[in-house]
Coordinates of C-alpha atoms and ligand atoms in Angstrom, one line a residue:
M95 CA 8.9 -8.7 -15.2
T96 CA 12.5 -8.8 -13.9
D97 CA 13.0 -9.9 -10.4
H98 CA 15.2 -6.8 -9.9
P99 CA 12.6 -4.1 -10.8
T100 CA 12.6 -0.4 -10.3
V101 CA 10.0 0.5 -7.7
L102 CA 8.3 3.8 -7.2
L103 CA 7.7 4.0 -3.4
L104 CA 5.0 6.3 -1.9
G105 CA 5.0 6.9 1.8
A106 CA 8.7 6.0 2.3
T107 CA 8.9 8.2 5.4
G108 CA 6.1 6.4 7.2
R109 CA 6.4 3.7 9.9
T110 CA 5.9 0.9 7.4
G111 CA 7.2 2.7 4.3
R112 CA 10.6 3.2 5.8
L113 CA 10.9 -0.5 6.4
V114 CA 9.8 -1.2 2.8
L115 CA 12.5 1.3 1.6
T116 CA 15.4 -0.4 3.5
Q117 CA 14.2 -3.9 2.7
L118 CA 14.0 -3.1 -1.0
L119 CA 17.5 -1.6 -0.9
D120 CA 18.8 -4.7 1.0
R121 CA 17.5 -6.7 -1.9
D122 CA 19.4 -4.5 -4.4
V123 CA 16.1 -3.2 -5.8
A124 CA 16.3 0.3 -7.4
V125 CA 13.9 2.6 -5.5
R126 CA 12.5 6.0 -6.6
A127 CA 10.8 7.6 -3.6
I128 CA 8.5 10.6 -3.7
V129 CA 8.7 12.2 -0.3
R130 CA 7.4 15.5 1.2
S131 CA 10.7 16.0 3.1
I132 CA 14.0 14.3 2.5
A133 CA 14.8 15.1 6.1
R134 CA 12.3 12.4 7.2
V135 CA 13.9 9.7 5.1
P136 CA 15.6 7.1 7.3
Q137 CA 19.3 7.9 7.8
E138 CA 20.4 4.4 7.0
A139 CA 18.8 4.7 3.5
L140 CA 20.4 8.0 2.5
G141 CA 23.2 7.7 0.0
R142 CA 22.7 4.0 -0.7
P143 CA 23.1 2.9 -4.3
G144 CA 19.9 2.4 -6.1
L145 CA 17.9 5.1 -4.2
A146 CA 16.6 8.1 -6.0
L147 CA 14.7 10.7 -3.9
V148 CA 12.2 13.2 -5.2
E149 CA 11.1 15.9 -2.8
A150 CA 7.7 16.9 -3.9
D151 CA 4.0 17.1 -2.8
L152 CA 2.6 14.1 -4.6
L153 CA -0.9 15.4 -5.0
A154 CA 0.3 18.8 -6.2
M155 CA 2.5 17.4 -9.0
S156 CA 1.2 17.9 -12.5
A157 CA 0.1 14.9 -14.5
E158 CA 3.2 15.2 -16.6
E159 CA 5.5 15.5 -13.6
L160 CA 4.0 12.3 -12.1
Q161 CA 4.4 10.5 -15.4
E162 CA 8.1 11.3 -15.4
Q163 CA 8.4 9.7 -12.0
V164 CA 6.4 6.6 -13.0
R165 CA 8.3 6.2 -16.3
G166 CA 10.7 3.3 -16.2
C167 CA 9.2 1.9 -13.0
D168 CA 8.1 -1.8 -13.0
A169 CA 6.2 -1.5 -9.8
V170 CA 4.6 1.0 -7.4
I171 CA 4.2 0.5 -3.7
S172 CA 2.0 2.8 -1.6
C173 CA 2.4 3.0 2.1
L174 CA 0.6 6.3 2.3
G175 CA -1.5 7.1 5.3
H176 CA -3.1 9.9 7.2
P177 CA -1.2 11.2 10.3
I178 CA -3.0 10.0 13.4
N179 CA -3.8 13.4 14.9
L180 CA -6.8 15.8 14.6
K181 CA -5.4 17.6 11.5
G182 CA -4.3 14.3 9.8
I183 CA -7.7 12.7 10.4
Y184 CA -10.1 15.6 9.7
G185 CA -7.9 18.0 7.6
D186 CA -7.1 17.9 3.9
P187 CA -6.4 15.9 1.9
R188 CA -9.2 13.6 3.0
E189 CA -8.8 11.5 -0.1
L190 CA -5.0 11.2 0.1
V191 CA -4.7 7.5 -0.7
T192 CA -7.6 7.4 -3.2
Q193 CA -6.3 10.4 -5.1
A194 CA -2.7 9.0 -5.1
I195 CA -3.9 5.7 -6.5
E196 CA -6.1 7.3 -9.1
R197 CA -3.3 9.6 -10.2
V198 CA -0.7 6.8 -10.4
C199 CA -3.1 4.7 -12.4
G200 CA -3.7 7.6 -14.7
A201 CA 0.0 8.2 -15.2
V202 CA 0.6 4.5 -16.0
A203 CA -2.3 4.5 -18.5
A204 CA -0.9 7.6 -20.2
L205 CA 2.5 5.9 -20.5
R206 CA 1.0 2.7 -21.9
P207 CA 3.8 0.3 -20.8
S208 CA 4.4 -2.8 -22.9
E209 CA 4.0 -4.9 -19.7
P210 CA 1.6 -4.1 -16.9
I211 CA 3.2 -2.5 -13.8
R212 CA 2.5 -4.1 -10.4
L213 CA 0.7 -1.7 -8.0
V214 CA 0.8 -2.8 -4.3
L215 CA -1.5 -0.9 -1.9
M216 CA -1.0 -1.0 1.8
S217 CA -4.5 -1.1 3.2
S218 CA -6.2 -2.5 6.3
V219 CA -8.5 -5.3 7.6
S220 CA -11.2 -2.6 8.0
V221 CA -11.4 -2.6 4.1
L222 CA -13.8 -5.1 2.7
R223 CA -13.7 -6.9 -0.6
P224 CA -16.5 -6.2 -3.0
G225 CA -19.5 -8.5 -3.1
A226 CA -19.8 -9.3 0.7
V227 CA -17.2 -12.1 0.3
D228 CA -15.6 -11.2 3.6
A229 CA -18.1 -13.5 5.3
R230 CA -16.3 -13.2 8.7
R231 CA -17.6 -9.7 9.1
S232 CA -21.1 -10.0 10.7
A233 CA -23.9 -7.7 9.9
L234 CA -23.2 -5.9 13.2
E235 CA -19.5 -5.5 12.3
R236 CA -20.4 -4.2 8.8
G237 CA -22.7 -1.7 10.4
V238 CA -19.9 -0.6 12.8
L239 CA -17.5 -0.2 9.9
A240 CA -20.0 1.9 7.9
V241 CA -20.3 4.2 10.9
I242 CA -16.5 4.4 11.2
R243 CA -16.2 5.2 7.5
A244 CA -18.8 7.9 7.9
L245 CA -17.1 9.5 10.9
V246 CA -13.4 8.9 10.2
P247 CA -12.3 10.1 6.8
P248 CA -9.1 8.0 6.6
A249 CA -11.2 4.8 7.0
K250 CA -13.4 5.9 4.1
D251 CA -10.3 6.9 2.1
N252 CA -8.8 3.4 2.6
Q253 CA -12.0 1.7 1.4
N254 CA -12.4 4.1 -1.6
A255 CA -8.8 3.5 -2.7
A256 CA -9.3 -0.2 -2.6
D257 CA -12.6 0.2 -4.6
V258 CA -10.7 2.1 -7.3
L259 CA -8.5 -0.9 -7.9
C260 CA -11.2 -3.5 -7.5
D261 CA -14.0 -1.8 -9.5
K262 CA -12.4 0.8 -11.8
I263 CA -9.2 -0.9 -12.7
G264 CA -10.4 -4.4 -12.2
P265 CA -8.5 -7.7 -12.9
S266 CA -7.7 -7.3 -16.6
D267 CA -6.4 -3.8 -17.1
P268 CA -3.7 -3.9 -19.8
F269 CA -1.4 -1.5 -17.9
V270 CA -1.9 -2.0 -14.1
E271 CA -2.0 -5.2 -12.1
W272 CA -2.6 -4.7 -8.4
A273 CA -2.7 -6.4 -5.0
I274 CA -4.2 -4.8 -1.8
V275 CA -2.4 -5.9 1.4
R276 CA -4.6 -5.9 4.5
P277 CA -2.6 -6.0 7.8
D278 CA -4.4 -6.1 11.1
T279 CA -3.2 -4.1 14.1
L280 CA 0.3 -2.8 13.2
R281 CA 3.1 -3.7 15.6
D282 CA 6.8 -3.1 15.8
G283 CA 9.1 -6.1 15.6
E284 CA 11.5 -8.0 13.3
V285 CA 10.6 -9.9 10.2
S286 CA 9.2 -13.2 11.4
T287 CA 6.9 -16.0 10.0
Y288 CA 3.7 -14.6 8.8
A289 CA 0.4 -16.0 7.5
L290 CA -1.5 -14.8 4.4
H291 CA -5.2 -15.3 4.1
E292 CA -7.7 -14.7 1.3
G293 CA -10.2 -13.2 3.7
L294 CA -10.6 -11.9 7.2
M295 CA -9.7 -14.2 10.1
A296 CA -10.3 -12.1 13.2
S297 CA -13.2 -10.0 14.4
L298 CA -13.1 -6.3 15.1
A299 CA -13.3 -7.0 18.8
R300 CA -10.4 -9.5 18.8
S301 CA -7.9 -8.3 16.4
D302 CA -4.7 -10.0 15.3
D303 CA -1.2 -8.6 15.3
T304 CA 0.8 -7.8 12.1
S305 CA 4.3 -6.5 12.4
M306 CA 5.2 -3.7 10.0
A307 CA 8.4 -5.5 9.1
N308 CA 6.3 -8.5 7.9
V309 CA 4.1 -6.2 5.8
A310 CA 7.2 -4.7 4.3
A311 CA 8.7 -8.2 3.6
F312 CA 5.5 -9.4 1.9
M313 CA 5.3 -6.2 -0.2
C314 CA 8.9 -6.7 -1.3
E315 CA 8.1 -10.3 -2.2
L316 CA 5.2 -9.1 -4.3
V317 CA 7.3 -6.9 -6.4
T318 CA 10.3 -9.1 -6.8
D319 CA 8.9 -12.7 -7.0
S320 CA 6.7 -13.5 -10.0
A321 CA 5.3 -16.6 -8.4
V322 CA 4.2 -14.7 -5.3
W323 CA 2.7 -12.0 -7.6
A324 CA 0.8 -14.6 -9.6
S325 CA -0.7 -16.0 -6.4
W326 CA -1.9 -12.6 -5.1
K327 CA -2.6 -10.3 -8.0
S328 CA -6.1 -8.9 -8.1
R329 CA -6.6 -10.1 -4.5
L330 CA -6.7 -8.5 -1.1
P331 CA -4.6 -10.7 1.1
V332 CA -4.9 -10.4 4.9
I333 CA -1.4 -10.6 6.6
V334 CA -1.0 -11.5 10.2
N335 CA 1.9 -12.7 12.3
A336 CA 2.0 -16.5 12.5
T337 CA 1.1 -17.8 15.9
P338 CA 3.8 -20.0 17.4
A339 CA 2.7 -23.7 17.3
Ligands
NAP580 N1 -2.4 1.8 12.5 C1 -2.7 0.6 12.2 O1 -2.8 -0.3 13.1 C2 -3.0 0.2 10.8 C3 -3.4 -1.1 10.6 C4 -3.6 -1.5 9.3 C5 -3.4 -0.7 8.2 N2 -3.0 0.6 8.4 C6 -2.8 1.5 7.2 O2 -1.5 1.3 6.7 C7 -1.1 2.5 6.0 C8 0.3 2.9 6.5 O3 0.3 3.1 7.9 P1 1.6 3.6 8.6 O4 1.3 3.7 10.1 O5 2.8 2.9 8.2 O6 1.7 5.1 8.0 P2 2.4 6.4 8.6 O7 3.5 6.1 9.5 O8 1.3 7.3 9.1 O9 3.0 7.1 7.3 C9 2.2 7.7 6.3 C10 3.0 8.1 5.1 O10 2.1 8.9 4.3 C11 2.8 10.2 4.0 N3 1.8 11.2 3.9 C12 0.9 11.6 4.8 N4 0.1 12.7 4.4 C13 0.6 12.9 3.1 C14 0.3 13.9 2.1 N5 -0.7 14.8 2.3 N6 1.0 13.9 1.0 C15 2.0 13.0 0.8 N7 2.3 12.0 1.7 C16 1.7 12.0 2.8 C17 3.7 10.4 5.2 O11 4.6 11.4 4.8 P3 5.3 12.5 5.8 O12 6.4 11.7 6.5 O13 5.7 13.5 4.9 O14 4.2 12.9 6.8 C18 4.2 9.0 5.5 O15 5.3 8.7 4.6 C19 -2.2 3.6 6.3 O16 -3.0 3.7 5.1 C20 -3.0 3.0 7.5 O17 -4.3 3.3 7.4 C21 -2.8 1.0 9.7

């Protein structure tokens, strides 16, 4: 894939998505963003060369409409998330992220690209890899997470979306390659040095910090740098701010 891809960005109006948007444009990457309201797109991005905005309700688009937006894109980044308020947490669509990922994968499969597209999903350290390989999560923590997923729909949605990629798409799909980025507690701040880990490093009780700017920077690297992509595709890297020596 070219190191100057066209990227379909979902969630470009969110706290992290807006940083991904501006960082991609700063790298001269062409961005197609599907947003619910253009009024919520960051001012500094509006009118910049390389940005195409599509105002639409992602989950209400027909399969054909979504295919038209996916067509010609080399990568998809999802920074979708549920608003942190009562309606956002307990209202519809409870399966926002899962449905978006399933629909995008379906659109890519229907288009049958000659090279697989890269799909980068912003997720969370509350999401576990399949097969109990996140050994740092104790039985107690796994129990707590199961209760949280039962009670808090967005937590279940994040796990289900990751499971779609890990289990349904898998590592050898001809059309979709994927990476699931797992930040810890999201913080404001500039891009700084960050650390990437294969598995979880902190406990639920003592979380690490991850600046949203660093999440955005890593997601941009994934879609623009083939060596970075080769290192992390089909994996669920945990990203945290590097602690000063
Ligand atoms: N909070 C944390 O500490 C933390 C830590 C790790 C991971 N995460 C995960 O990281 C992800 C991104 O978090 P964030 O805080 O950057 O997100 P955010 O600011 O809440 O942004 C969410 C984005 O999703 C869009 N969206 C929400 N509902 C939608 C719908 N029904 N249809 C279409 N788009 C919709 C929003 O669009 P509108 O502007 O139109 O509403 C917005 O662009 C989330 O999945 C979250 O679970 C969070």
